[in-house]
Short mmCIF file of C-alpha atoms in Angstrom, two decimals:
data_model
loop_
_atom_site.label_atom_id
_atom_site.label_comp_id
_atom_site.label_asym_id
_atom_site.label_seq_id
_atom_site.Cartn_x
_atom_site.Cartn_y
_atom_site.Cartn_z
CA MET V 545 67.49 101.64 109.32
CA ARG V 546 67.81 104.98 107.41
CA LEU V 547 71.26 106.42 107.32
CA ASP V 548 71.10 109.90 105.97
CA LEU V 549 74.58 111.34 105.42
CA THR V 550 73.24 114.62 104.83
CA SER V 551 72.26 115.09 108.50
CA LEU V 552 75.21 113.73 110.31
CA ASP V 553 75.46 116.98 112.37
CA ARG V 554 71.95 116.20 113.74
CA LEU V 555 73.23 112.92 115.16
CA HIS V 556 76.59 114.19 116.20
CA PRO V 557 76.26 117.88 117.04
CA ARG V 558 79.81 118.36 117.49
CA LEU V 559 80.71 117.80 113.98
CA SER V 560 81.04 121.09 112.03
CA LEU V 561 79.09 121.81 109.11
CA TRP V 562 82.30 121.73 106.70
CA GLN V 563 83.14 118.37 108.09
CA VAL V 564 79.68 116.98 107.37
CA ILE V 565 79.67 118.19 103.84
CA ALA V 566 83.03 116.98 103.18
CA TYR V 567 82.04 113.50 104.58
CA GLU V 568 79.06 113.43 102.37
CA GLN V 569 81.22 114.25 99.44
CA HIS V 570 83.58 111.69 99.79
CA ALA V 571 80.93 109.14 100.57
CA ALA V 572 79.32 110.07 97.32
CA SER V 573 82.41 109.58 95.58
CA GLY V 574 83.52 106.56 97.34
CA LEU V 575 80.08 104.84 96.83
CA GLY V 576 79.60 106.54 93.24
CA ARG V 577 82.81 104.81 91.86
CA HIS V 578 81.17 101.40 92.49
CA GLY V 579 77.95 102.41 90.87
CA HIS V 580 75.99 102.99 94.14
CA ARG V 581 73.37 105.65 94.09
CA PRO V 582 71.38 107.37 96.88
CA GLY V 583 68.95 104.72 98.60
CA ALA V 584 71.85 102.07 98.16
CA GLU V 585 71.37 99.07 100.68
CA LEU V 586 74.00 98.73 103.14
CA ALA V 587 74.49 95.24 104.92
CA THR V 588 75.57 95.72 108.53
CA SER V 589 77.01 93.35 111.18
CA LEU V 590 76.87 95.08 114.52
CA ASP V 591 78.53 92.67 117.12
CA ALA V 592 77.78 89.86 114.63
CA THR V 593 74.09 90.72 114.51
CA PRO V 594 73.30 91.11 110.81
CA GLY V 595 71.14 94.02 109.56
CA GLN V 596 70.35 96.05 106.48
CA ALA V 597 70.08 99.86 106.28
CA SER V 598 69.83 102.37 103.40
CA LEU V 599 72.18 104.95 102.61
CA HIS V 600 71.25 108.49 101.38
CA TRP V 601 73.11 111.43 100.14
CA SER V 602 72.48 114.31 98.04
CA GLN V 603 75.62 115.15 96.10
CA SER V 604 76.11 112.83 93.12
CA THR V 605 79.13 114.48 91.26
CA PRO V 606 81.31 116.05 94.00
CA SER V 607 84.00 118.04 92.19
CA GLY V 608 86.11 118.72 95.31
CA SER V 609 86.73 115.05 95.85
CA ARG V 610 88.68 114.93 92.41
CA GLN V 611 91.54 116.57 94.28
CA LEU V 612 91.72 113.89 97.00
CA ASP V 613 93.29 110.53 96.52
CA ARG V 614 91.47 107.18 96.38
CA HIS V 615 92.63 106.12 99.75
CA ARG V 616 91.39 109.16 101.32
CA ILE V 617 88.12 109.09 99.85
CA THR V 618 87.77 105.46 100.98
CA GLU V 619 88.73 106.50 104.66
CA GLU V 620 86.63 109.37 104.73
CA ALA V 621 83.66 107.50 103.25
CA ALA V 622 84.15 104.84 105.97
CA GLU V 623 84.17 107.64 108.65
CA ALA V 624 80.75 109.12 107.46
CA ILE V 625 79.17 105.63 107.21
CA SER V 626 80.46 104.47 110.36
CA LEU V 627 79.26 107.67 112.27
CA ALA V 628 75.91 107.16 110.61
CA VAL V 629 75.70 103.53 111.83
CA VAL V 630 76.76 103.96 115.37
CA GLY V 631 74.46 107.26 115.61
CA VAL V 632 71.24 105.60 114.34
CA GLY V 633 71.97 101.86 115.01
CA LEU V 634 73.60 102.40 118.63
CA GLY V 635 72.61 105.81 119.61
CA TRP V 636 76.27 106.94 120.15
CA THR V 637 77.06 110.43 119.94
CA ILE V 638 80.53 112.04 119.18
CA HIS V 639 82.32 113.36 122.40
CA ARG V 640 85.56 114.43 120.77
CA ARG V 641 87.96 113.52 117.99
CA MET V 642 91.18 111.79 119.05
CA GLN V 643 94.47 112.77 117.54
CA ARG V 644 96.74 110.18 115.58
CA GLY V 645 98.58 108.03 117.97
CA GLU V 646 95.86 107.76 120.67
CA CYS V 647 94.60 104.09 119.54
CA GLY V 648 91.48 105.39 118.16
CA ASP V 649 89.70 108.05 116.00
CA TRP V 650 86.72 109.12 118.15
CA ILE V 651 85.46 109.08 121.51
CA LEU V 652 81.66 109.00 121.80
CA HIS V 653 79.22 108.53 124.30
CA ASP V 654 76.56 105.92 124.35
CA ARG V 655 72.99 105.99 125.56
CA ASP V 656 74.33 105.60 129.03
CA GLU V 657 76.87 108.34 129.03
CA ARG V 658 79.54 105.69 128.80
CA ARG V 659 82.78 106.64 126.95
CA VAL V 660 83.45 104.56 123.83
CA ALA V 661 86.73 104.51 121.79
CA LEU V 662 86.11 103.97 118.27
CA GLU V 663 88.34 102.97 115.46
CA VAL V 664 87.19 103.24 111.95
CA SER V 665 88.54 102.14 108.85
CA GLY V 666 87.72 101.77 104.98
CA VAL V 667 88.08 99.09 102.53
CA ASP V 668 87.48 99.81 98.84
CA ARG V 669 86.85 96.32 97.82
CA GLY V 670 87.26 92.78 99.42
CA PRO V 671 87.28 91.12 102.78
CA CYS V 672 87.05 92.97 106.05
CA ALA V 673 88.11 90.43 108.42
CA GLN V 674 91.92 91.08 108.73
CA ARG V 675 91.33 94.80 108.67
CA LEU V 676 88.84 94.44 111.41
CA ARG V 677 91.25 92.48 113.55
CA ASP V 678 94.01 95.04 113.14
CA LYS V 679 91.61 97.78 114.03
CA THR V 680 90.16 95.90 117.05
CA ALA V 681 93.87 95.27 118.37
CA GLN V 682 94.67 98.98 117.66
CA VAL V 683 91.64 100.41 119.55
CA SER V 684 92.23 97.76 122.63
CA GLY V 685 94.96 100.25 123.74
CA ALA V 686 92.66 103.03 124.14
CA SER V 687 92.92 104.48 127.83
CA GLY V 688 90.37 106.26 129.74
CA VAL V 689 87.28 104.89 128.19
CA ASP V 690 84.46 102.26 129.31
CA GLU V 691 84.24 100.54 125.82
CA ARG V 692 86.36 100.06 122.90
CA ALA V 693 84.96 99.36 119.42
CA ALA V 694 86.16 99.08 115.83
CA CYS V 695 84.39 99.44 112.68
CA VAL V 696 85.27 98.55 109.07
CA VAL V 697 83.37 99.67 106.01
CA GLU V 698 83.84 98.05 102.58
CA LEU V 699 82.35 100.34 99.87
CA ALA V 700 81.79 97.99 96.70
CA SER V 701 79.17 95.88 98.41
CA PRO V 702 78.60 98.20 100.59
CA ARG V 703 78.75 96.82 104.28
CA ALA V 704 79.82 97.98 107.74
CA GLU V 705 81.10 95.61 110.25
CA LEU V 706 81.34 96.81 113.78
CA VAL V 707 83.01 94.92 116.80
CA SER V 708 82.70 96.38 120.36
CA GLY V 709 84.05 95.05 123.69
CA CYS V 710 87.42 95.14 122.11
CA MET O 241 94.95 132.74 123.49
CA LEU O 242 91.21 131.23 123.59
CA SER O 243 88.41 133.11 125.46
CA ASP O 244 87.78 132.01 129.07
CA SER O 245 84.13 132.18 128.31
CA LEU O 246 84.17 129.05 125.98
CA THR O 247 82.37 126.24 127.65
CA LEU O 248 83.86 122.63 127.66
CA ASP O 249 81.20 121.63 125.23
CA GLN O 250 82.53 124.37 122.69
CA LEU O 251 86.14 123.32 123.54
CA PHE O 252 85.32 119.80 122.82
CA ALA O 253 83.68 120.76 119.34
CA LEU O 254 86.56 123.14 118.68
CA VAL O 255 89.33 120.63 119.21
CA THR O 256 87.49 118.05 117.19
CA ASP O 257 87.35 120.52 114.16
CA ALA O 258 91.01 121.45 114.68
CA ILE O 259 92.05 117.90 114.71
CA LEU O 260 90.26 116.92 111.54
CA ARG O 261 91.47 120.13 109.69
CA ALA O 262 95.27 119.64 110.78
CA ASP O 263 95.15 115.93 109.69
CA THR O 264 93.53 116.93 106.24
CA LEU O 265 96.10 119.51 105.91
CA ALA O 266 98.84 117.17 106.78
CA ASP O 267 97.69 114.48 104.37
CA LEU O 268 97.43 117.11 101.60
CA GLY O 269 101.13 117.84 102.35
CA SER O 270 100.21 121.62 103.22
CA ALA O 271 102.65 124.07 104.49
CA SER O 272 99.80 125.25 106.83
CA ALA O 273 99.44 121.81 108.58
CA GLN O 274 102.28 123.00 111.37
CA ALA O 275 100.03 125.99 112.20
CA ALA O 276 96.95 123.92 112.33
CA TYR O 277 98.61 121.65 114.83
CA LEU O 278 99.68 124.54 117.02
CA ASP O 279 96.10 125.46 117.01
CA VAL O 280 95.18 121.90 118.29
CA SER O 281 97.73 122.14 121.07
CA GLY O 282 96.28 125.36 122.08
CA ILE O 283 92.71 124.17 122.29
CA GLU O 284 93.94 120.90 124.14
CA GLU O 285 95.89 123.31 126.53
CA ALA O 286 92.63 125.29 127.19
CA ILE O 287 90.62 121.98 128.11
CA THR O 288 93.60 121.05 130.31
CA GLN O 289 92.80 124.24 132.29
CA ARG O 290 89.32 123.32 133.11
CA LEU O 291 89.78 119.45 133.73
CA PRO O 292 92.27 117.81 136.20
CA ALA O 293 94.78 115.39 135.12
CA ASP O 294 92.90 112.46 136.68
CA HIS O 295 89.63 113.22 134.73
CA PRO O 296 89.92 110.89 131.53
CA ASP O 297 89.18 114.06 129.25
CA GLY O 298 91.93 115.89 131.39
CA ALA O 299 94.53 113.16 130.77
CA LEU O 300 93.68 113.08 127.09
CA ALA O 301 94.08 116.72 126.51
CA ARG O 302 97.40 116.69 128.40
CA ARG O 303 98.84 114.14 126.14
CA GLY O 304 97.12 116.02 123.16
CA ALA O 305 98.66 119.33 123.90
CA VAL O 306 102.00 117.81 123.93
CA ARG O 307 101.52 115.50 120.93
CA ALA O 308 99.95 118.16 118.72
CA ALA O 309 103.11 120.67 119.80
CA VAL O 310 105.37 117.88 118.47
CA ALA O 311 103.46 117.65 115.21
CA ALA O 312 103.49 121.19 114.90
CA GLY O 313 107.37 121.20 115.23
CA ASP O 314 107.21 123.35 118.17
CA ASP O 315 109.60 121.27 120.21
CA ARG O 316 109.99 124.15 122.95
CA ARG O 317 106.40 124.19 123.63
CA ALA O 318 106.13 120.64 123.79
CA ARG O 319 108.87 120.18 126.29
CA GLU O 320 107.38 123.26 128.47
CA LEU O 321 103.92 121.61 128.52
CA ALA O 322 105.42 118.30 129.26
CA GLU O 323 107.16 119.82 132.38
CA ARG O 324 104.31 121.46 133.36
CA PHE O 325 101.93 118.61 133.03
CA LYS O 326 104.21 116.23 134.86
CA ALA O 327 104.74 118.44 137.54
CA GLU O 328 100.95 118.77 138.47
CA PRO O 329 100.08 116.75 141.82
CA ASP O 330 97.14 114.83 140.46
CA THR O 331 99.04 113.43 137.41
CA SER O 332 99.27 109.63 137.72
CA ASP O 333 102.68 107.85 137.15
CA GLU O 334 101.33 106.40 133.97
CA LEU O 335 100.35 109.82 132.74
CA ARG O 336 103.66 111.22 133.57
CA ARG O 337 105.31 108.27 131.45
CA GLU O 338 103.25 108.91 128.52
CA ILE O 339 103.80 112.48 128.64
CA GLN O 340 107.51 112.05 128.75
CA GLU O 341 107.51 109.39 125.97
CA LEU O 342 105.57 111.98 123.68
CA SER O 343 108.07 114.75 124.73
CA ASP O 344 110.99 112.20 123.97
CA GLY O 345 109.40 111.82 120.55
CA SER O 346 110.22 115.31 119.64
CA ASP O 347 113.79 114.13 119.72
CA ASP O 348 112.95 111.83 116.93
CA VAL O 349 111.38 114.76 114.93
CA ILE O 350 114.53 116.75 115.29
CA ALA O 351 116.85 113.84 114.37
CA ALA O 352 114.56 113.39 111.15
CA ARG O 353 114.58 117.06 110.30
CA TRP O 354 118.44 117.56 110.61
CA PRO O 355 119.96 114.07 110.41
CA CYS O 356 123.61 114.92 109.57
CA ALA O 357 123.53 117.71 112.38
CA ALA O 358 121.98 114.97 114.87
CA ARG O 359 124.54 112.23 114.11
CA ARG O 360 127.50 114.80 114.33
CA TYR O 361 126.44 117.05 117.20
CA GLY O 362 123.40 115.12 118.92
CA VAL O 363 119.76 116.42 119.39
CA ARG O 364 120.68 118.01 122.65
CA GLU O 365 123.09 120.52 120.90
CA ILE O 366 120.62 121.20 117.98
CA ARG O 367 118.14 121.95 120.73
CA ARG O 368 120.42 124.20 122.52
CA VAL O 369 121.18 126.05 119.56
CA THR O 370 117.85 126.54 118.07
CA LEU O 371 116.74 127.73 121.55
CA ALA O 372 119.35 130.28 121.60
CA ARG O 373 118.73 131.60 118.15
CA ALA O 374 114.97 131.97 119.07
CA ARG O 375 116.22 133.85 122.27
CA GLN O 376 118.61 136.22 120.85
CA SER O 377 117.80 139.43 118.85
CA ALA O 378 120.12 139.04 116.11
CA PRO O 379 120.79 135.99 114.10
CA PHE O 380 124.62 135.70 114.87
CA PRO O 381 126.65 134.62 116.65
CA ILE O 382 125.42 131.78 118.61
CA ARG O 383 127.55 130.64 121.54
#
């Protein structure tokens, strides 16, 4: 599975170009601080099914990211990678962003046009299990959707773990 | 005021962009964050005019319009939107309760912004005075 962070807007046409560029910059910065380069292998776990993907980006020294704190870069990198994983791996596309307090970050449509609430989080280094449990619990409160999912990305490895049916 | 010619597709793209921008500005501690949340509230309101309250996106937009008005610090707008949405016939009891809770949350915002005045006079009095000040042409006196 090839995940091209330069073309997130092709996977998710409702993302604006500035946001795609920002996501790519932050992913480049977050992955770069662990020594990863374009083409890095991403270990995936989609509902406990293991897999591999390659991550591609074009910007190696994003100057704009220096103004942002480490935590924000981690979260934004996780958003970029998660949106690529669900777009390429599951065929989900962004319907709209949810506001803070709505028990999820995104509403997406799956291939059958069902509504999926997705909560995303990032970890710089270390285990994802507890964070995934927290995010699963959080998104379980989302209303007006057919499916609920949580995705946690760890940048050091890197790896992405997604659980649906929350 | 948003153009009536905007499609729902365009509004969902706009609200996505506006939320991401407002959250970014808020995280950076920018003074522009409140204005950005007001933009979010306006786009959410435009969605409510195209989708009924019993549609999942209509319900989400109604909560969103009130929630963003609270985040923008526009207490008056939050309460007016909440009253309007609660009065709609296709609003479920659950959505009414959620909207009321969001609107009540603006009390917490007021209490956090003016803690001493909130303790001494109460949130209701602060609300009355700020509303009176907004409506009168001169800054003093407020009765």
